[in-house]
XYZ file of C-alpha atoms in Angstrom:
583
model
C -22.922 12.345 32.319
C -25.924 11.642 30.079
C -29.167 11.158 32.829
C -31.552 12.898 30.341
C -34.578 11.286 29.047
C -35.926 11.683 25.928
C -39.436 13.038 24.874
C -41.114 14.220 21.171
C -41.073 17.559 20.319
C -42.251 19.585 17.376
C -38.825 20.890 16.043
C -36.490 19.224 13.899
C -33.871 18.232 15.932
C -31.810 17.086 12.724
C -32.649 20.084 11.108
C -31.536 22.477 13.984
C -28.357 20.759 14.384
C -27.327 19.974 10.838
C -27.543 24.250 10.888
C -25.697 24.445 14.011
C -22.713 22.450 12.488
C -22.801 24.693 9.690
C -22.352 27.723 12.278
C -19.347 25.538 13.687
C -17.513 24.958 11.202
C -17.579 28.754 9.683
C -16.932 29.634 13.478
C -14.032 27.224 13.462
C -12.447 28.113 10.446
C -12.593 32.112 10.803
C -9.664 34.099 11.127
C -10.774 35.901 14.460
C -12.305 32.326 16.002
C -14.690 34.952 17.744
C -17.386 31.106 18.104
C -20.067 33.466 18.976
C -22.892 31.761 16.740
C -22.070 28.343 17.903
C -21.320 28.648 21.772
C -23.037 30.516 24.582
C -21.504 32.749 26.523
C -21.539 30.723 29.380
C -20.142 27.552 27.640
C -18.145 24.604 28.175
C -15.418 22.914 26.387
C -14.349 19.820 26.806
C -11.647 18.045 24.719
C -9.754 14.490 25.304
C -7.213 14.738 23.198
C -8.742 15.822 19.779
C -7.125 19.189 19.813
C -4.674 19.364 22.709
C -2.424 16.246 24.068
C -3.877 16.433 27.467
C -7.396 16.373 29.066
C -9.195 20.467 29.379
C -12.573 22.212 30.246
C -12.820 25.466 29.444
C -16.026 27.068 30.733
C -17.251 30.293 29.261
C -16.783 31.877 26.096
C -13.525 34.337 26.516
C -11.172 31.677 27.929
C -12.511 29.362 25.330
C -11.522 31.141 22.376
C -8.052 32.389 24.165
C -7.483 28.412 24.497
C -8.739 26.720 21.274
C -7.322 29.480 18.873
C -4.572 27.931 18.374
C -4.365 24.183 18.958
C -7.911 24.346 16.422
C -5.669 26.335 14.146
C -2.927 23.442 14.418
C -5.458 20.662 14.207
C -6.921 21.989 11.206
C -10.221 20.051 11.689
C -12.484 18.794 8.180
C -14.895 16.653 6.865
C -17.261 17.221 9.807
C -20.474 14.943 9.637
C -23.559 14.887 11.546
C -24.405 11.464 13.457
C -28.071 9.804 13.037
C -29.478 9.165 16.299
C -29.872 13.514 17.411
C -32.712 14.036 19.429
C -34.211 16.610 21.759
C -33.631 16.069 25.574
C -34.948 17.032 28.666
C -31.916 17.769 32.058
C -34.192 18.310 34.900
C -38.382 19.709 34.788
C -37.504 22.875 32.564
C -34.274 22.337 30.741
C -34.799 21.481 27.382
C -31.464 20.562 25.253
C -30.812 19.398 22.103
C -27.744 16.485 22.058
C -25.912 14.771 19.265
C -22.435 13.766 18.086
C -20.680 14.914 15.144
C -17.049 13.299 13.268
C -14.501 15.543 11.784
C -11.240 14.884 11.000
C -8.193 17.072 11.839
C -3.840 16.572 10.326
C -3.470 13.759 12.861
C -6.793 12.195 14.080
C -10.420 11.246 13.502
C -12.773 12.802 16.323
C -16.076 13.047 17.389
C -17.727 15.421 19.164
C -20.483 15.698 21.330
C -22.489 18.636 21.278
C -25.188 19.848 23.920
C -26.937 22.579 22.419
C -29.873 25.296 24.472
C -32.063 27.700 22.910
C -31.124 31.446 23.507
C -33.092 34.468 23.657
C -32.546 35.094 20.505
C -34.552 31.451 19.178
C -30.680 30.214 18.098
C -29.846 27.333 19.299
C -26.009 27.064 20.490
C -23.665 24.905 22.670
C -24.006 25.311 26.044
C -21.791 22.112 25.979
C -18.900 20.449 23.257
C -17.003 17.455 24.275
C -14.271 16.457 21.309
C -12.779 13.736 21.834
C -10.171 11.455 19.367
C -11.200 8.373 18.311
C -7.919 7.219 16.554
C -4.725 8.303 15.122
C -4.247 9.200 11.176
C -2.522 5.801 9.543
C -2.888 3.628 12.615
C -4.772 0.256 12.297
C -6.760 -1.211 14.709
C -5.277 -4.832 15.114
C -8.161 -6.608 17.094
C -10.637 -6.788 14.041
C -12.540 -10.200 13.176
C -9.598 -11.098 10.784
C -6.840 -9.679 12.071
C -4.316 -11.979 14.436
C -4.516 -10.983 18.550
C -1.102 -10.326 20.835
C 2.352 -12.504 19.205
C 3.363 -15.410 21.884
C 5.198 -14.067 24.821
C 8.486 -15.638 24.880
C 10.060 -15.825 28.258
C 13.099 -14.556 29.067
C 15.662 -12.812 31.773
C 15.926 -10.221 29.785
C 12.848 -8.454 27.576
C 12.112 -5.571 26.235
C 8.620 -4.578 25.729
C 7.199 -0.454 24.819
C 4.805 -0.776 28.283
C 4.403 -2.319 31.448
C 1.490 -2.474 33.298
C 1.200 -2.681 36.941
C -1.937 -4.300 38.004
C -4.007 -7.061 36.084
C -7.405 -5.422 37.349
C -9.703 -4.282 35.132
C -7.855 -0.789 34.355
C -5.179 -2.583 33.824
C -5.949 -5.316 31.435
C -8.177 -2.724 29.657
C -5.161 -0.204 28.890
C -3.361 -3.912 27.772
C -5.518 -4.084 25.509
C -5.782 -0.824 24.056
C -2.546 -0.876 23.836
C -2.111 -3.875 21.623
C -4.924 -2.987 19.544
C -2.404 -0.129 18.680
C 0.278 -2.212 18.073
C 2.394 -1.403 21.547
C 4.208 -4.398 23.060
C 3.072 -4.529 26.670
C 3.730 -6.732 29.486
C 0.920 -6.598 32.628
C 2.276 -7.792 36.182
C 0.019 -9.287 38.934
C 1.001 -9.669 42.050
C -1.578 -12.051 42.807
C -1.589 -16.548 42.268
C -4.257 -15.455 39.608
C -6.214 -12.595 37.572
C -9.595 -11.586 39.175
C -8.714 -12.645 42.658
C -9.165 -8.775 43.667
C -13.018 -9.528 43.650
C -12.933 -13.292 44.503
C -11.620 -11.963 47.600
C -14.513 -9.318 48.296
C -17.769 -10.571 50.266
C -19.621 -12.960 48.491
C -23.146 -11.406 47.986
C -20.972 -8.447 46.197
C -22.741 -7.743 42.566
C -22.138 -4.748 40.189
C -24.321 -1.591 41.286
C -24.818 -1.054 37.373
C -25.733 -2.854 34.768
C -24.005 -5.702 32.950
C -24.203 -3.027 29.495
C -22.463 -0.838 31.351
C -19.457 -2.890 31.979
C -18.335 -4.322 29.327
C -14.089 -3.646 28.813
C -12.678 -3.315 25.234
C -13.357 -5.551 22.147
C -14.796 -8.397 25.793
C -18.395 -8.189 26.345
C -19.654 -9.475 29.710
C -21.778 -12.929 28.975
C -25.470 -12.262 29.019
C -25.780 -15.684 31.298
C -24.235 -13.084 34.564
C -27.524 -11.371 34.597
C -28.360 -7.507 34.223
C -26.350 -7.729 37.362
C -22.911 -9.393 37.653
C -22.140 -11.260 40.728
C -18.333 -10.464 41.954
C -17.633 -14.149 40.995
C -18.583 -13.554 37.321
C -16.657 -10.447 37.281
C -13.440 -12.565 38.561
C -13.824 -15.259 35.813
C -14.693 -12.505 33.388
C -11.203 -10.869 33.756
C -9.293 -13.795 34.154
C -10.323 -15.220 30.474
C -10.162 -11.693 29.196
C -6.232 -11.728 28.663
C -6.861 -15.244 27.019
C -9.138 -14.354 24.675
C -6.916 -11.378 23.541
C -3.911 -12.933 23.787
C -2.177 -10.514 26.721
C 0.941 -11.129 27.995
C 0.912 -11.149 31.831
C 3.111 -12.198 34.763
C 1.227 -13.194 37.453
C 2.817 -13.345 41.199
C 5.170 -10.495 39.826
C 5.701 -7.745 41.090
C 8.642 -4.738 40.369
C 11.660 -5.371 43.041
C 13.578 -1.780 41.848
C 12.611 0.699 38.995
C 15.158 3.546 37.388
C 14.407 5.953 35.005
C 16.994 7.178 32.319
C 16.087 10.725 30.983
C 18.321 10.297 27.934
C 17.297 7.397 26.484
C 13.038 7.542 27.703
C 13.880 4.134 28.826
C 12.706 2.505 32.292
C 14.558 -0.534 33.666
C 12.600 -2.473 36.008
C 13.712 -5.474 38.107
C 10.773 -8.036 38.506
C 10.244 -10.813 41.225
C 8.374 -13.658 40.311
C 7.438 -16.182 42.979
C 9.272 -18.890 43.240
C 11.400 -18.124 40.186
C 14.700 -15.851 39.507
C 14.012 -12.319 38.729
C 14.015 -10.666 35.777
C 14.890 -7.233 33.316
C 12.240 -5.465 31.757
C 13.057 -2.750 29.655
C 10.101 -0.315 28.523
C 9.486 3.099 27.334
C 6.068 3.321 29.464
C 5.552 2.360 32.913
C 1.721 2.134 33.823
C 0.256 1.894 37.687
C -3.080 -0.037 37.696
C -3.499 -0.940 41.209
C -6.930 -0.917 41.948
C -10.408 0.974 41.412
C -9.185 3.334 44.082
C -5.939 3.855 44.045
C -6.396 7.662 44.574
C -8.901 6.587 47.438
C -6.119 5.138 48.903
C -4.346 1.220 49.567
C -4.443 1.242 53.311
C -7.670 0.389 55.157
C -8.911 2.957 57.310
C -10.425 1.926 60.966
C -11.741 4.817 63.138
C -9.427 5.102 66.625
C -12.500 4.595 69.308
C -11.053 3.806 72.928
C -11.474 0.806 74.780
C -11.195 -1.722 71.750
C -9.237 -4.069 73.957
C -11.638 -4.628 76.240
C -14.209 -5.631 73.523
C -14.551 -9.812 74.329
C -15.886 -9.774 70.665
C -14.248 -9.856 67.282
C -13.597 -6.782 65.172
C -12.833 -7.159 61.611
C -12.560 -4.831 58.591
C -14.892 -4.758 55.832
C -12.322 -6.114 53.530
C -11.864 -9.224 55.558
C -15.769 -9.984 54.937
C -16.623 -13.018 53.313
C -19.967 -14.230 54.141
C -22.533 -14.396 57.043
C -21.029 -15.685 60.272
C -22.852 -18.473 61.109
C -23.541 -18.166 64.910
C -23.235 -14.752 65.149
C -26.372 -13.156 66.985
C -25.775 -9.477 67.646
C -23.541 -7.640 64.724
C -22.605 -3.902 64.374
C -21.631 -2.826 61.014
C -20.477 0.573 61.002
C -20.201 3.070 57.591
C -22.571 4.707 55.248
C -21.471 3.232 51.897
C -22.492 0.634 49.429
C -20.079 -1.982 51.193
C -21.903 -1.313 54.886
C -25.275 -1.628 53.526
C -24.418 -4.929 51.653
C -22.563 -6.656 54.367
C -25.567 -5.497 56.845
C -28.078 -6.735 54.516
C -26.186 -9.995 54.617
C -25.922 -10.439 58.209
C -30.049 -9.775 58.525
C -30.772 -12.043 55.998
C -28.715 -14.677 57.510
C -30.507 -14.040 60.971
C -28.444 -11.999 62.816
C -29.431 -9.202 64.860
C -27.857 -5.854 62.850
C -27.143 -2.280 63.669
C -25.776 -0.510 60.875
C -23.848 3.012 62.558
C -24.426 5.660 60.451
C -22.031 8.665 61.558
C -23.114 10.838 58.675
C -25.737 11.665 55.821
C -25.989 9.098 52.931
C -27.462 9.619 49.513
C -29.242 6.635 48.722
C -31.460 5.995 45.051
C -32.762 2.351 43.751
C -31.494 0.874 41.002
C -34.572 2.552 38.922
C -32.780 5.604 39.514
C -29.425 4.728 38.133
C -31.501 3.417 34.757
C -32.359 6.566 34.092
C -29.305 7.651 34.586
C -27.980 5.017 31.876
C -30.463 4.991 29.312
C -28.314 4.999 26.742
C -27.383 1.383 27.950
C -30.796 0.182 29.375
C -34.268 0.582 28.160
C -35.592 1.603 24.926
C -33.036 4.027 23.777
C -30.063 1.527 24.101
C -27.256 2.914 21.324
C -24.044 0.750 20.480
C -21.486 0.897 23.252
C -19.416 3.207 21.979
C -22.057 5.519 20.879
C -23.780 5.130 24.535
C -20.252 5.946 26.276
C -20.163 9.565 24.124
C -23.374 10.603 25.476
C -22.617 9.585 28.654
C -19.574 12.217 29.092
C -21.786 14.525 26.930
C -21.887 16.744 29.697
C -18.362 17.727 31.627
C -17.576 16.856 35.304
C -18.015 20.829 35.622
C -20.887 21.382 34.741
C -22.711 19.228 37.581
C -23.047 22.075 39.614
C -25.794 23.104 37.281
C -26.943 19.993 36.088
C -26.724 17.192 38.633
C -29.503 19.038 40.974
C -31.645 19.298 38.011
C -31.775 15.672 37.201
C -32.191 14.508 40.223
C -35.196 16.877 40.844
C -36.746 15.422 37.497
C -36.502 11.667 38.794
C -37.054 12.670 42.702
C -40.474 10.802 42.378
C -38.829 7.573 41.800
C -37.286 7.497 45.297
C -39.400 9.544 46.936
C -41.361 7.038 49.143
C -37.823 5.265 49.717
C -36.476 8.421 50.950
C -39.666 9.030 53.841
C -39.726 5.480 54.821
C -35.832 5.594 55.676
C -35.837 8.959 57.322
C -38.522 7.947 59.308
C -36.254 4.924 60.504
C -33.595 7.343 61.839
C -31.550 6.965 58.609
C -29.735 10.342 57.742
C -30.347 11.887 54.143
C -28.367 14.522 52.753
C -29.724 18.273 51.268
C -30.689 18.406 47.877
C -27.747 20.304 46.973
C -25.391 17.302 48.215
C -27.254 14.879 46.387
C -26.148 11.215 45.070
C -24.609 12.240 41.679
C -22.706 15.445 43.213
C -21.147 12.310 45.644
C -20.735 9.961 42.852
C -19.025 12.291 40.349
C -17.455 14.702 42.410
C -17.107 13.245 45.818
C -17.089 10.094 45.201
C -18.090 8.378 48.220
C -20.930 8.757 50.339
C -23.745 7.096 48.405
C -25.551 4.045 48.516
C -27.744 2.360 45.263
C -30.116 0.483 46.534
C -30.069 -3.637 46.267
C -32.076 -4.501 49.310
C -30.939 -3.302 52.517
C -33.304 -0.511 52.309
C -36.222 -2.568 52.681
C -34.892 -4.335 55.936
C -34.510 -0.757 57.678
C -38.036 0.176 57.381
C -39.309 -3.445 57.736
C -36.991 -3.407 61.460
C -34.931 -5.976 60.638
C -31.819 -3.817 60.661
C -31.541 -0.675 62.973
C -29.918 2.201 62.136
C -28.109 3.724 64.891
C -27.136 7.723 63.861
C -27.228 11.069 65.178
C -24.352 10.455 67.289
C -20.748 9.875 67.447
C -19.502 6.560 69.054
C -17.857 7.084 72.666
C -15.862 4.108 73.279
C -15.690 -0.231 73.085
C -17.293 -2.015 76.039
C -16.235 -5.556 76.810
C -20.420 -6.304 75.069
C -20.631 -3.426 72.646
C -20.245 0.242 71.637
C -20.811 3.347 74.058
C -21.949 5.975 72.253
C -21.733 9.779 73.475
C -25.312 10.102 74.429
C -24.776 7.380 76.528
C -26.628 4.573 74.507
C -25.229 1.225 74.287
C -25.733 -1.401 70.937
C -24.414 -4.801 72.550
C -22.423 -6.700 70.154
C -20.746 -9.968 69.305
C -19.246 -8.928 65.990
C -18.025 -4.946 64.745
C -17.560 -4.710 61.065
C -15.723 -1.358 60.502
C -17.382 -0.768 56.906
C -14.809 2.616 56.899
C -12.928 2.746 53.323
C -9.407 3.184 52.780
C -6.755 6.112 53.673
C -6.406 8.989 51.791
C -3.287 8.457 48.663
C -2.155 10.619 46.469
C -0.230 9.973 42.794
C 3.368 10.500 45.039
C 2.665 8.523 47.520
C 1.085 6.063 44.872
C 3.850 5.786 43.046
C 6.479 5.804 45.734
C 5.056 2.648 47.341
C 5.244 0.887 43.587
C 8.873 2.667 41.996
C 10.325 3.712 45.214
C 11.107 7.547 46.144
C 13.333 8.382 43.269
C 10.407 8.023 40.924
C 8.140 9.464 43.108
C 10.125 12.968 43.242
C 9.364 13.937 39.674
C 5.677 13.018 40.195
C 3.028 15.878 40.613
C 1.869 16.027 44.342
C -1.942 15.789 43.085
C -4.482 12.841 43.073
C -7.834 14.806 43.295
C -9.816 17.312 40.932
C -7.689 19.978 39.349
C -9.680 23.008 38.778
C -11.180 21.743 35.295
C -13.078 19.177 36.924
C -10.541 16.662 35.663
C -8.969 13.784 37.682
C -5.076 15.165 37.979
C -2.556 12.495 37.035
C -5.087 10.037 36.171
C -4.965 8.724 32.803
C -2.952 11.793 31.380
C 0.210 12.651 32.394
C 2.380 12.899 35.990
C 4.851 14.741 35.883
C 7.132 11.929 35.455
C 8.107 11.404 31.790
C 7.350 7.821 30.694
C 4.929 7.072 34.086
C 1.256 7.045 33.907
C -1.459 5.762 36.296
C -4.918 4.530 35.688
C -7.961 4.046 38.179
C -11.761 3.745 38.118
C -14.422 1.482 37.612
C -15.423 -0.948 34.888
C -17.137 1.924 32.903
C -14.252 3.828 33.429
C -11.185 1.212 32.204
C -13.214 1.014 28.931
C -13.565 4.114 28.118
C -10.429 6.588 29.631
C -8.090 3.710 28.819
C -8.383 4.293 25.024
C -7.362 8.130 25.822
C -3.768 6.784 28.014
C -3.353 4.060 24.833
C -3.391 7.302 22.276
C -1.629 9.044 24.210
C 1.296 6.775 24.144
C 0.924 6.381 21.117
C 0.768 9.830 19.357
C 4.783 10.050 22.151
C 6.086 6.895 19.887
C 4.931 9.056 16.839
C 6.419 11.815 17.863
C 3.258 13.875 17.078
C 4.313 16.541 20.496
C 6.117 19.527 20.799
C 9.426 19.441 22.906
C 7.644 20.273 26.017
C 4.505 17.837 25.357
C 1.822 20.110 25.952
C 1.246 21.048 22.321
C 0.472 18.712 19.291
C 2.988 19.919 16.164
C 2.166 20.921 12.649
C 1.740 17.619 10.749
């Protein structure tokens, strides 16, 4: 992630890069690939797809050149060229770094790179950090230009053939569609639900984006500027239902796949689809794509805590996910979780009068939305860059490499939040260490964390009490018991909990069935690289691919899964897939 902030200094910043690149490409291009005047020792390399057909971080010097030496020898990368727009920047009170992104060419691809260089002992300045990434393949046209005609009419039939199918008309979904298409891939996207977007019509209605509307634009769509730096889930509904419209997508809705087989001889995926109220039909495809949600690793069955006595409660108890809006009459709520979802529905509740209690039954990194600008200020501010340009420096730095960096940037923007921070932990609220701080929860964890929209304020004002420290005992026909012996009376419990645990097999044997799922890699979390296993790179399963993440994260992985594909139609892979071949 980028989070660095940008200051003057006296050096050329151009100047010490443009001679960097110069020390990369004789690096690159020697016989013994030694890399020692470009990298540190204690480097990382990250590359989507540029030299290898799968998603790697190599960290430190030795195991980077035992990797690269080959697949850069393959590649064969030219025409490098520095970017405009290099400047010096600052990750954390002492780190000083200079960042930029370079384009080179290799036999199959353009690329660009992004290049995070420190100062050594020595006065050389180095990479302590190179994500390459490919942009598009050699002889491949994009098809969504001004001039150029969107998607060919979908016509009907019992029978179709298409190159992908898409499970899921989300916003991973419709985004991979689209990349896709752009590439000239036939694709068909199925929705199970009456219409596209209904996933966040369905969510509480005070819901809004915790980042800004720059950051959330999908492919070749941008967000209307009329939603507001912060789009309401409404918005975001309407946004994705006209996005397969304007592009001209082909999608099913109330479809959903009925059986699924795989034959291994042909590549070729036969999938029966029901379609409400109609008779089923054949799709044939080459590529079957699961898009089922923003968490679909987090997991698709809602998770409720087992606390005794819940029978006896003369009260209602609902699930977050069943939250629409402030119950009008309701006087004494409980709201129980530590997420984004808790704090909004409790902030809701308060507003609308009721008496709340938000359970806290663990530490929660919290930071205002001035925080998370500086996070993005390659998006927001003054140093806003094009999209695409904004998106490169925001992976500039690999998921890995947070253990050094995350605690550093939050120390350098601690003073934001600081006063936020006292006032809730004098309120009882729990705050994590440091070391577990909000962007080690959002990157790595990924939960636990709350951006700030309001409820904050209502803690320390009173208006919502925060009830932590210990663990809840058991339902009483008025309330919760908790183990100290307390008691929060209550007319409403909203169990603000999240979602079971999935992973890719289980996944993908609730969509295919379990003959699918057998060839499927039992993973779903981090591998070691810091990389999201199975997630927008391959399965295990030849053929089967799944995608998952945010708004930010449709836009920009989904291009990677769409080349991908792509470079497998052009036969551009070695037998085995894990190597690119001579071109």
């Amino acid at each position: 992630m980028s989070g660095v902030e940008t200051f003057s200094a006296p050096l050329s910043a151009e100047a010490i890069s443009a001679a960097w690149l110069s020390a990369l490409i004789c690096d690159l291009s020697s016989p013994s690939f030694i890399l020692e005047r470009s990298f540190t020792n204690d480097s990382y390399w990250r590359d989507l797809l540029a030299f290898t057909p799968d998603f790697c971080t190599l960290h430190a010097l030795p195991k980077i050149r035992q990797f690269f030496s080959v697949p850069v020898a393959v590649a064969r990368p030219s025409q490098f060229r520095l970017l405009p727009g290099v400047r010096h920047r600052r990750i954390g009170p002492t780190k000083t770094f200079i960042q930029g992104i370079i384009q080179f060419h290799t036999a199959m691809a353009q690329c660009t790179g992004v290049f995070t260089l420190t100062q050594s002992e020595d006065s050389s300045w180095k990479a302590w950090s190179f994500v390459t990434m490919m942009d598009r393949l050699s002889g491949v046209v994009d098809r969504f230009g001004v001039h150029t005609p969107l998607c060919r009419p979908a016509e009907w039939n019992t029978i179709m053939d298409y190159t992908a199918v898409v499970v899921g008309a989300g916003q991973c979904g419709l985004s991979v569609a689209a990349r896709l298409e752009n590439l000239g891939i036939s694709t068909l996207v199925l929705e199970r639900s009456a219409a596209i977007g209904d996933s966040w019509r369905s969510r509480y209605e005070s819901l809004e984006t915790n980042t800004p509307r720059a950051f959330n634009h999908l492919p070749f769509v941008t967000f209307p500027e009329g939603c507001g730096k912060y789009i309401p889930c409404r918005d975001v509904a309407d946004y994705l239902e006209n996005y397969p419209r304007v592009l001209g997508l082909h999608v099913l809705t109330l479809a959903c796949i009925s059986a699924a087989s795989y034959d291994a001889s042909s590549s070729t995926w036969t999938l029966t689809i029901s379609i409400s109220g109609k008779a089923s039909i054949t799709v044939t495809a080459r590529h079957l794509i699961g898009a089922t949600g923003v968490g679909t690793m987090g997991g698709a069955l809602l998770f409720t805590p087992s606390i005794p006595g819940k029978s006896s409660f003369l009260g209602s108890i609902i699930h977050s996910s069943e939250y629409k809006s402030s119950c009008a009459g309701t006087q004494k709520v409980i709201v129980v979780g530590g997420g984004c979802s808790a704090h909004d529905i409790a902030q809701d509740m308060a507003n609308h009068g009721s008496q709340t209690v938000l359970v806290q039954r663990s530490p929660t990194a919290v930071v205002s939305r001035q925080t998370i600008d500086c996070l993005l200020t390659g998006y927001v501010g003054q140093d806003i860059h094009p999209t695409e340009i904004a998106d490169r420096f925001y992976v500039a730095l690999p998921l890995s490499t947070l253990r050094n960096s995350q605690y550093n940037f939050m120390e350098m923007h601690s003073h934001i939040d600081q006063d936020l921070r006292e006032n809730l932990s004098r309120h009882g609220y729990l705050l994590p260490g440091p070391e577990d701080n909000f962007l080690h929860r959002l990157s790595v964890r990924r939960g636990g964390f709350y951006i700030d929209r309001g409820c904050a304020k209502l803690i320390t004002s009173g208006k919502i009490t925060v009830k932590s420290g210990h663990e809840i005992s058991h339902f009483s026909p008025t309330g919760m018991v908790f183990d100290d012996g307390s008691r929060v009376m209550a007319d409403l419990v909203i169990f603000a909990t999240g979602y079971s645990k999935t992973t890719i097999k289980q996944v993908a044997e609730g969509l295919f069935g379990p003959q699918v799922a057998d060839a499927v890699h039992d993973l779903g979390g981090w591998d070691s690289d810091c990389e999201l296993a199975g997630v927008w790179r391959p399965t295990g399963h030849d053929g089967l691919w799944f995608a998952e993440g945010d708004l930010f994260a449709a836009r920009f992985y989904s291009q990677f899964l769409a080349l991908q594909i792509m470079a497998r139609q052009m036969g551009l892979l070695s037998p085995d897939q894990r190597t690119y071949i001579h071109c």
